[in-house]
Short mmCIF file of C-alpha atoms and ligand atoms in Angstrom, two decimals:
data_model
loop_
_atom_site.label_atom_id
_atom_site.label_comp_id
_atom_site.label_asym_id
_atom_site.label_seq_id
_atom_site.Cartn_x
_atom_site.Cartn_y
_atom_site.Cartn_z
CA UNK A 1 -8.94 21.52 -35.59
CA UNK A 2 -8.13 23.83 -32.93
CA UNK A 3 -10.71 25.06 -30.12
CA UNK A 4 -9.00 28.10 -30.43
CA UNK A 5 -7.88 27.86 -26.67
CA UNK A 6 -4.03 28.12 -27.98
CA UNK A 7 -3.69 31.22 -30.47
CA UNK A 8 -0.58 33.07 -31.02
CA UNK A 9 -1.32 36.16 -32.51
CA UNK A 10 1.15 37.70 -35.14
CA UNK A 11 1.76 41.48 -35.47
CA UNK A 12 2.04 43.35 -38.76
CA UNK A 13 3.13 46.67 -37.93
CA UNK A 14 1.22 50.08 -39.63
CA UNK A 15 3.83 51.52 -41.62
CA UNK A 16 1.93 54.57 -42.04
CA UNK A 17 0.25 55.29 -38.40
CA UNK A 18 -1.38 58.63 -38.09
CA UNK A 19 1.26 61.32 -36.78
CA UNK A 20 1.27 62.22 -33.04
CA UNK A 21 -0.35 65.52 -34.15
CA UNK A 22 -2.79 64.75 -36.15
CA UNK A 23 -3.65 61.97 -32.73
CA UNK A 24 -3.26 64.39 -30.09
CA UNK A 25 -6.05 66.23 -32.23
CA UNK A 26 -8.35 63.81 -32.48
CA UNK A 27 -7.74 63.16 -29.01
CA UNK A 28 -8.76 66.26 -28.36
CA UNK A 29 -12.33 65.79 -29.40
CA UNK A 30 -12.92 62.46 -29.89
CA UNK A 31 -16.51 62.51 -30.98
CA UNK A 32 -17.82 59.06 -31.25
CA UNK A 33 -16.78 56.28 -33.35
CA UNK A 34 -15.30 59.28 -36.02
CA UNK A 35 -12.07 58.19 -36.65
CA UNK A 36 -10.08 54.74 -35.63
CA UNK A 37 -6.94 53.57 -34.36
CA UNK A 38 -4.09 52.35 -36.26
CA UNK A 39 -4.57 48.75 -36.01
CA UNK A 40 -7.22 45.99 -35.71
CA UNK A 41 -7.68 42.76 -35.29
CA UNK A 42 -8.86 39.57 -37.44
CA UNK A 43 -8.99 35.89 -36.59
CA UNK A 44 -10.48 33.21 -39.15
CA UNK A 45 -12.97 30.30 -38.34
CA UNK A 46 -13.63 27.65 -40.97
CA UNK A 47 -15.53 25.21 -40.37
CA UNK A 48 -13.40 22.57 -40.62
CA UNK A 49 -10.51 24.14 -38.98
CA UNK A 50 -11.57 26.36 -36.21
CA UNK A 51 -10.18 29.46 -35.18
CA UNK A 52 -7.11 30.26 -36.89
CA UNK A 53 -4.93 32.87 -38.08
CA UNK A 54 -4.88 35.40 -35.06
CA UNK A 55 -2.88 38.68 -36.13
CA UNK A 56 -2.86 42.56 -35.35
CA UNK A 57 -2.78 44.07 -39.28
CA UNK A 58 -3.02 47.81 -39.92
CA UNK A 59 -6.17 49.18 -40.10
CA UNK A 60 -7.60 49.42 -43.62
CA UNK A 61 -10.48 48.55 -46.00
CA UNK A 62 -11.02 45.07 -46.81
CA UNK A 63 -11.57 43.25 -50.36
CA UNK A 64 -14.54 41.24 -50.28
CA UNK A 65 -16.92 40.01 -53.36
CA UNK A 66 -19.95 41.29 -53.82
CA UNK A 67 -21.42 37.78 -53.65
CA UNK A 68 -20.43 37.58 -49.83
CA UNK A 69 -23.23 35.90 -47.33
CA UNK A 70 -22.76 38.54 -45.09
CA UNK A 71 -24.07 41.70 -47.50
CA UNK A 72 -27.34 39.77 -48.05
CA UNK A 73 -28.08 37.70 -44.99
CA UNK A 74 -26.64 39.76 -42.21
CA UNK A 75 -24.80 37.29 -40.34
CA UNK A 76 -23.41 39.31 -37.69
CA UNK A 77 -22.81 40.07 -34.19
CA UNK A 78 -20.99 42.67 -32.24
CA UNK A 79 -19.99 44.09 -28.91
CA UNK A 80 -19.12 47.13 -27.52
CA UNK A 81 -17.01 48.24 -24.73
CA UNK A 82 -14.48 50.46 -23.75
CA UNK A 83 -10.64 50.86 -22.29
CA UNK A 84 -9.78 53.67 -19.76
CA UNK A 85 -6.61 55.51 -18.97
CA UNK A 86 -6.42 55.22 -15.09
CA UNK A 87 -4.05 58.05 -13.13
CA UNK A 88 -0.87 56.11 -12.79
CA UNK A 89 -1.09 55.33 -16.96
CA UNK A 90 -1.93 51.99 -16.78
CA UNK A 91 -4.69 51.14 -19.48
CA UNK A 92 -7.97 48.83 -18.02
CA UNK A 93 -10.89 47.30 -19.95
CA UNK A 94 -14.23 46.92 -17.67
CA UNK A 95 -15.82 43.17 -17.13
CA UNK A 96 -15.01 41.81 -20.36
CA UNK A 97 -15.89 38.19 -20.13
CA UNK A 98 -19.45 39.38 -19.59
CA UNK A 99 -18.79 40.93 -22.94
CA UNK A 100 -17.29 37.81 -24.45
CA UNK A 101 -19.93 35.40 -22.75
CA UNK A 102 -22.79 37.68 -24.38
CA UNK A 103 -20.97 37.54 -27.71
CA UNK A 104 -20.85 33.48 -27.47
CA UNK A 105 -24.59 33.55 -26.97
CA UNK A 106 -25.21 36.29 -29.74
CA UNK A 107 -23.35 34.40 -31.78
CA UNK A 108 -25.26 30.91 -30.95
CA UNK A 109 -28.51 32.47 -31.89
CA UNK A 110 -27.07 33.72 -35.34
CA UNK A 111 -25.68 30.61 -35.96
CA UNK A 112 -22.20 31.58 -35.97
CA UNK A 113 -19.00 30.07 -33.90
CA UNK A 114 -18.35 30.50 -30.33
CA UNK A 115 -15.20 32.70 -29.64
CA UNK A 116 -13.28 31.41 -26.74
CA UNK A 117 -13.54 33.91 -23.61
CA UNK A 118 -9.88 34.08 -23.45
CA UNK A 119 -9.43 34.62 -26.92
CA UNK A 120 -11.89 37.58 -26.65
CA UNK A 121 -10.12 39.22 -23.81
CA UNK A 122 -6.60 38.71 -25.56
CA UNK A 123 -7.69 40.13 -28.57
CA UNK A 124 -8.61 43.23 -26.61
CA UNK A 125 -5.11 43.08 -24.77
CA UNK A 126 -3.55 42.57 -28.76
CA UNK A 127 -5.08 45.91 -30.20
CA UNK A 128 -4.78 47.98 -26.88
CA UNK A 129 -1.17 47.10 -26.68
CA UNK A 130 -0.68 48.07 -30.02
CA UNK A 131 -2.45 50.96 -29.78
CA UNK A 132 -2.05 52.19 -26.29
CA UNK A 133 -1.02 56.13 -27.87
CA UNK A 134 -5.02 56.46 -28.89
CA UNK A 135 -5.93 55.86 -25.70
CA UNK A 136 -7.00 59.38 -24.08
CA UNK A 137 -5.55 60.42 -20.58
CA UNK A 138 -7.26 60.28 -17.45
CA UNK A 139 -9.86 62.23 -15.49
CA UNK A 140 -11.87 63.95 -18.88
CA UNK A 141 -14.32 61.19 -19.25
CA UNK A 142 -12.53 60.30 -22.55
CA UNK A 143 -11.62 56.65 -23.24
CA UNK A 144 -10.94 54.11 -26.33
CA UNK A 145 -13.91 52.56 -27.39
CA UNK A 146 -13.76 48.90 -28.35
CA UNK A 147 -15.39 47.48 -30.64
CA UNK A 148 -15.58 43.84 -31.48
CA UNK A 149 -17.55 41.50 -34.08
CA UNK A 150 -18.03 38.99 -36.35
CA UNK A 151 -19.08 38.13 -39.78
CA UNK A 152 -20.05 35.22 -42.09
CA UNK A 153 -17.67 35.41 -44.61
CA UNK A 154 -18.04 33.17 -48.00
CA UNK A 155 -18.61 33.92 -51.19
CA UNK A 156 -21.95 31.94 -51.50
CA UNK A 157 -25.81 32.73 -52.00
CA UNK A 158 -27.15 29.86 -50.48
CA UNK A 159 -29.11 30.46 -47.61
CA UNK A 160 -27.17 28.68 -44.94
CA UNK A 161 -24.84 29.09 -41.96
CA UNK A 162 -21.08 30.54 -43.48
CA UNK A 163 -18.54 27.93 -43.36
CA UNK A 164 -15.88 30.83 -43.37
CA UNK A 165 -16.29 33.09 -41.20
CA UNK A 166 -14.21 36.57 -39.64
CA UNK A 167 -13.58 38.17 -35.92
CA UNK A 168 -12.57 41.83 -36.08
CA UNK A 169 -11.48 44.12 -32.96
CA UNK A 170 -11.43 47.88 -34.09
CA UNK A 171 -11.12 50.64 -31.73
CA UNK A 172 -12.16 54.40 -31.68
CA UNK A 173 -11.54 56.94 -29.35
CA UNK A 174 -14.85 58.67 -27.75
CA UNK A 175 -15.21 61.73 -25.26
CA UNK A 176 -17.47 62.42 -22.86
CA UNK A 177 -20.59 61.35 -24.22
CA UNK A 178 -22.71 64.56 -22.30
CA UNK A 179 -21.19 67.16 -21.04
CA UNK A 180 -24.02 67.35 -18.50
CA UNK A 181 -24.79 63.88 -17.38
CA UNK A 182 -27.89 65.51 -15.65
CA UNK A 183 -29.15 66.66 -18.97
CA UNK A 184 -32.21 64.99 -19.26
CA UNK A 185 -32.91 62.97 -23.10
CA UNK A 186 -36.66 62.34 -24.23
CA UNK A 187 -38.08 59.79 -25.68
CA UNK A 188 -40.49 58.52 -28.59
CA UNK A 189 -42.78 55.57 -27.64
CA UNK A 190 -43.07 53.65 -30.36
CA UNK A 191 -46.08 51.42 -30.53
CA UNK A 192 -46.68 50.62 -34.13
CA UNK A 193 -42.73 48.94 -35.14
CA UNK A 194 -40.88 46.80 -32.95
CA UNK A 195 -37.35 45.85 -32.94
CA UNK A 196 -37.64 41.91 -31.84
CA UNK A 197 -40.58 39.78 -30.70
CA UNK A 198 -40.97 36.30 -29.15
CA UNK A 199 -38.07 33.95 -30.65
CA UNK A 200 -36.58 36.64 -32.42
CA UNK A 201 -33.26 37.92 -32.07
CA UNK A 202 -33.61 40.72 -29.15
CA UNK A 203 -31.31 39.10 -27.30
CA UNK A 204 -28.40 38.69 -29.86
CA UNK A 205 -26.55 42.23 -30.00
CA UNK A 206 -26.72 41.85 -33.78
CA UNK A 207 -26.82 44.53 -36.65
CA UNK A 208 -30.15 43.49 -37.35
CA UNK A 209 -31.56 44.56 -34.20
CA UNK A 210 -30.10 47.88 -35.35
CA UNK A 211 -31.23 48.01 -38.99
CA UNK A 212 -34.72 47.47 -37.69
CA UNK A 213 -34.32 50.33 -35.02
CA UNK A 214 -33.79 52.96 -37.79
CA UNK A 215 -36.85 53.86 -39.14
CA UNK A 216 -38.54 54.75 -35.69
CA UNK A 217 -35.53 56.32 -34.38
CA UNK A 218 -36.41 58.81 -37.54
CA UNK A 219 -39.87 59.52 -36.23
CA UNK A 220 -38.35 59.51 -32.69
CA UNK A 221 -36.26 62.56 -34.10
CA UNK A 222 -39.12 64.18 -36.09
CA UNK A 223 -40.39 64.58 -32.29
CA UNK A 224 -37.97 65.93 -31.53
CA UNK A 225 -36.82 62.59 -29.60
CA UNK A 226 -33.25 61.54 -29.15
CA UNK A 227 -34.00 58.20 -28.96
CA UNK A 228 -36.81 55.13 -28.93
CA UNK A 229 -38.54 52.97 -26.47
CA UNK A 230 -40.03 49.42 -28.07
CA UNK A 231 -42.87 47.81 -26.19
CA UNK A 232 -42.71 44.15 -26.06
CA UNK A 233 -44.24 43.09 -29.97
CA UNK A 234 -47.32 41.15 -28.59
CA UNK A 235 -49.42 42.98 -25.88
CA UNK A 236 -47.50 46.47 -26.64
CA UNK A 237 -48.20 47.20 -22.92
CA UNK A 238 -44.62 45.78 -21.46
CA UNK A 239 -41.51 47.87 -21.27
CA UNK A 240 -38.59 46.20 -23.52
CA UNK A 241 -35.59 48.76 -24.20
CA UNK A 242 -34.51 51.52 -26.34
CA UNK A 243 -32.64 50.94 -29.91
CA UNK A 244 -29.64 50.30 -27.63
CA UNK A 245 -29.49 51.32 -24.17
CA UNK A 246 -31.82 49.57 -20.97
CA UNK A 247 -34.09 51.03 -19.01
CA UNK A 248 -34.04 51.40 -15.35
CA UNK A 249 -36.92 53.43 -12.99
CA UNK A 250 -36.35 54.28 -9.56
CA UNK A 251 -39.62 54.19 -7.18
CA UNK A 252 -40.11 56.61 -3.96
CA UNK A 253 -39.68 53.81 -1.25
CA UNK A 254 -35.66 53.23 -2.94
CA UNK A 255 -36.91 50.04 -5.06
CA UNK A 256 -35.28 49.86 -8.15
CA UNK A 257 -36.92 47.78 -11.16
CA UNK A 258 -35.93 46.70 -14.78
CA UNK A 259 -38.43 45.43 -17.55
CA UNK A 260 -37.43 41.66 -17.61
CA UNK A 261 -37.82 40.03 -21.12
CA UNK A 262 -36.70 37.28 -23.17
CA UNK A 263 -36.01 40.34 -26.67
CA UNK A 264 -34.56 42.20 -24.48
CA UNK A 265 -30.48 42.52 -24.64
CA UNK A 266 -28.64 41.80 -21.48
CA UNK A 267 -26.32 45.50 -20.37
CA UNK A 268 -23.69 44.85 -18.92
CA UNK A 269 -24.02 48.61 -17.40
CA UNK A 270 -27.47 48.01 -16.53
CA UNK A 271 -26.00 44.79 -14.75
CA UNK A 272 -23.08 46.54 -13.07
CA UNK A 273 -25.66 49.88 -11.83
CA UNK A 274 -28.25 47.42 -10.62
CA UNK A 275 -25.19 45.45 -8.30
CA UNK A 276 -23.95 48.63 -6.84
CA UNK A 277 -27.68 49.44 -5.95
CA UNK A 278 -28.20 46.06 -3.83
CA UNK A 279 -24.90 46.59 -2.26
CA UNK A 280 -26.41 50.04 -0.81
CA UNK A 281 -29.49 48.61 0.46
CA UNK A 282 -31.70 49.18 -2.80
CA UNK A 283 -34.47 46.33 -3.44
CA UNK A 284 -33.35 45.22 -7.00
CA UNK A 285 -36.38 44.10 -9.09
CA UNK A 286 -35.90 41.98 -12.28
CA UNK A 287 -39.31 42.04 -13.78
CA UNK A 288 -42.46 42.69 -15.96
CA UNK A 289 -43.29 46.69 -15.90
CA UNK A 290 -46.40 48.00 -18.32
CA UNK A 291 -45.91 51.17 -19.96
CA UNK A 292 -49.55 52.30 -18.14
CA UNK A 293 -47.08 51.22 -14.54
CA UNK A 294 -44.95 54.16 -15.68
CA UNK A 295 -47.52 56.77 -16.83
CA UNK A 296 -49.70 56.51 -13.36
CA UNK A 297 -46.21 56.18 -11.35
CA UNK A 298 -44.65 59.46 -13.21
CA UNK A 299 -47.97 61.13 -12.31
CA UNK A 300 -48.34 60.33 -9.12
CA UNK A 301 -44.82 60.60 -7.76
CA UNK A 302 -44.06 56.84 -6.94
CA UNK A 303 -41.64 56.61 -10.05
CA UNK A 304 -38.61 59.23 -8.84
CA UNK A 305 -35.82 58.41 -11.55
CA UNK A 306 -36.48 57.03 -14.96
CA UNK A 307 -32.41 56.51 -16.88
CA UNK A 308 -31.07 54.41 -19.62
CA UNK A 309 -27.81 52.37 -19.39
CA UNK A 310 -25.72 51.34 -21.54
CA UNK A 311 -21.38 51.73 -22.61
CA UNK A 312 -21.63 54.50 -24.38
CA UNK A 313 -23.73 57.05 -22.26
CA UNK A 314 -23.28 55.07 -19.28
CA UNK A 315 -26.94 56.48 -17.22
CA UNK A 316 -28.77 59.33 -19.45
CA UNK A 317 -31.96 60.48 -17.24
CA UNK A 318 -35.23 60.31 -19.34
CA UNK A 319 -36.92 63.68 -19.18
CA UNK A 320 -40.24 63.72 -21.55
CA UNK A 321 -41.48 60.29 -22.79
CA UNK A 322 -43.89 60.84 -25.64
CA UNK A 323 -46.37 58.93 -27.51
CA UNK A 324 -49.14 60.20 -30.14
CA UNK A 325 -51.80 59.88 -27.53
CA UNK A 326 -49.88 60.92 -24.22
CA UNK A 327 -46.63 62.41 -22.75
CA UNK A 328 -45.17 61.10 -19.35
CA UNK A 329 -43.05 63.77 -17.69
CA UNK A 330 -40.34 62.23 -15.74
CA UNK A 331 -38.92 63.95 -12.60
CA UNK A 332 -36.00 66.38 -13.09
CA UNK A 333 -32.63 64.87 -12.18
CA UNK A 334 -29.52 66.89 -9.94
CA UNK A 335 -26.04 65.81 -9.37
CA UNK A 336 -27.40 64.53 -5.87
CA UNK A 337 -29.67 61.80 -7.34
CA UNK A 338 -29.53 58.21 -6.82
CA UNK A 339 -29.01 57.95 -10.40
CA UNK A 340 -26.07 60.29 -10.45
CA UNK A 341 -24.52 59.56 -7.34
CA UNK A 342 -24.84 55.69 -8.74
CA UNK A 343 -23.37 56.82 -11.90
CA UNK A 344 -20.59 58.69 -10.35
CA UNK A 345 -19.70 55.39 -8.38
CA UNK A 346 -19.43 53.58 -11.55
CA UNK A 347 -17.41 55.99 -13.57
CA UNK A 348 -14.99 56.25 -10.43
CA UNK A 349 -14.25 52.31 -10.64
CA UNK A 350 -13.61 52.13 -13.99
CA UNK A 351 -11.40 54.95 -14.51
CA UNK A 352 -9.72 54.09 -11.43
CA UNK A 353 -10.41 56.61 -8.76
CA UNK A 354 -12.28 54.34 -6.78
CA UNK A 355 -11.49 51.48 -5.70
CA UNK A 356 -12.96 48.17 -7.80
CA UNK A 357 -14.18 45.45 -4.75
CA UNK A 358 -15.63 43.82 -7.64
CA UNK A 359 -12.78 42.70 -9.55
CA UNK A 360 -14.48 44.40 -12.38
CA UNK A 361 -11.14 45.76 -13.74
CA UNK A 362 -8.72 44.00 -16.62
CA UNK A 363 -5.76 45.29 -17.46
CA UNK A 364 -4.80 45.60 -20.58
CA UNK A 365 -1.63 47.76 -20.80
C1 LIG B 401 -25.31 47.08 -26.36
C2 LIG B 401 -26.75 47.24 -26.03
C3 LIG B 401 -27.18 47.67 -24.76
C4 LIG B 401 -26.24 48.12 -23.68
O1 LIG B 401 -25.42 47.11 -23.20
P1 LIG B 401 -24.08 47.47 -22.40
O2 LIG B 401 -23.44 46.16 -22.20
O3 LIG B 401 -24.48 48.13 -21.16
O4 LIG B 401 -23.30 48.38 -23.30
C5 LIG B 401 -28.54 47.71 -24.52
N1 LIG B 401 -29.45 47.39 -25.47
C6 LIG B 401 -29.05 46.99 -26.71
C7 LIG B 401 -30.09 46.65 -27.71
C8 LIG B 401 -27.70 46.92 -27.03
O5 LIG B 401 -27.34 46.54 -28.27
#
């Protein structure tokens, strides 16, 4: 039985990686989550055994049976974050045991084993270093998206925990997710679906979350919305998140505040934005905000900034918030805003133009 603490990962070489042309075009225009590298990684758990069998394989489809837990049961958790290309060429991954301590509690709540943190972070360093060529140069807001997770994997029906069960690291390389970060995104309120409730598994980034976040983030587009806002499931007055980004509203007197909740999932972004704004004087406020808190606040000027955080988008600025019965219209945002100037901070450290006080930074390559 091994805790996992002392893998050795093996490396099968892709005889077939993509050409550097056909890579220097993708790199070109990355997209998001289009086209992936040339490797991945897998590592098996059995119950019995523990983690075992750490290797770097080509990237490819995998042979599974139709029977498999995970098609029916959706025993699954993931994370996301990303790898940047700093000026001198070194390669850096941004606070990844916060990623690997949040996967270790996803993965509690979907019954499913605990990945040792240094095992996560070496299984980053394993598919960077193998793929360091996909990861896009410096200073274009370009970097290699990571993307980790984890599946029950056994050929059984039975409703149960999977004895056999499968890591994965793949990676994809994304551009600049706006060209404009000041270009505002609106917002459907949703009020008649949630996406967790009391218990359930908000907190757990798990596919689940994000099969249930599909259907209103069609109505969300059908007005003309790019993305959703949930209300907490039992009062539907308290702010929760959107299908997968935070939210985070800035008030007149510099006071920052985040809708606390136990369905919410923890951002590491929203985390890293809401540090930086303590360490510049900001009141930092952790707690329960009603959607009516916003509306009045919007209206009357005490609300100045309303942004989502997350990886991907790192802030996007709310513009129109909209809702069958109302519409809040949140203040336009400029390159001089808190938000942006916060944002610009953040980018800086982790694509290494500023300097990281934090010890945010991992290198990977
Ligand atoms: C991943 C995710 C976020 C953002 O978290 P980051 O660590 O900042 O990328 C927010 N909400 C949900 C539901 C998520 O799945």
């Amino acid at each position: 039985m091994t805790d996992g603490t002392s893998l050795e990962f093996t490396i099968e070489h892709n005889p077939n990686p993509a050409s550097d042309e056909d890579r220097a075009k993708v790199l070109e225009n990355p997209g998001f989550g289009e086209r992936f590298t040339d490797h991945m990684v897998m590592i098996d758990w059995t119950r019995d055994g523990g983690w075992q069998n750490a290797r770097v394989v080509p990237y490819g489809p995998l042979q599974m049976n139709p029977g498999n837990a995970i098609f029916h049961y959706a025993q699954e958790v993931f994370e996301g974050l990303k790898a940047y290309r700093h000026a001198d060429g070194s390669v850096h991954t941004f606070r990844p045991e916060m990623n690997a301590k949040r996967m270790q509690r996803s993965a509690h709540r979907l019954a499913l084993p605990e990945l040792p943190v240094d095992v996560f972070v070496e299984s980053l360093r394993q598919l960077v270093q193998a793929d360091e060529a996909w990861v896009p140069a410096h200073g274009e807001g370009k970097s290699l998206y990571l993307r980790p997770f984890m599946i029950a994997n056994e050929d059984f029906l039975g409703v149960r925990a999977a004895e056999t069960v499968t890591y994965f690291v793949i990676a994809s390389p994304a551009g600049a997710y706006f060209k404009d970060p000041t270009r505002p995104v609106n917002i459907w309120l949703e009020t008649e679906l949630s996406r967790a409730g009391r218990g359930g598994t908000g907190a757990a980034k798990c596919g689940g979350n994000y099969a249930a976040s599909l259907l209103p983030q069609q109505t969300a587009y059908e007005h003309g919305c790019e993305q959703v806002l949930f209300l907490d499931s039992s009062t539907e007055q308290y702010l929760e998140e959107l299908g997968g980004m935070n939210i985070v509203l800035v008030y007149r007197d510099g006071t920052v505040a985040t809708p606390e909740s136990d369905s919410i999932l923890e951002s590491v972004t929203n985390d890293s934005i809401l540090t930086l704004f303590k360490e510049t004087g900001h009141t930092v406020e952790r707690r329960k905000i009603t959607i009516d808190e916003w509306r009045e606040g919007a209206e009357s000027g005490a609300i100045t900034e309303a942004f989502a955080v997350g990886t991907a988008a790192v802030i996007s600025p709310i513009g129109t918030l909209k809702h069958t019965d109302f519409q809040i219209e949140n203040p336009r945002v400029t390159e001089e805003s808190l938000s942006m100037r916060m944002r610009a901070k953040l980018t800086g450290i982790q694509n290494g133009d500023l300097a990281d006080d934090h010890g945010w930074l991992e290198q990977l390559a």
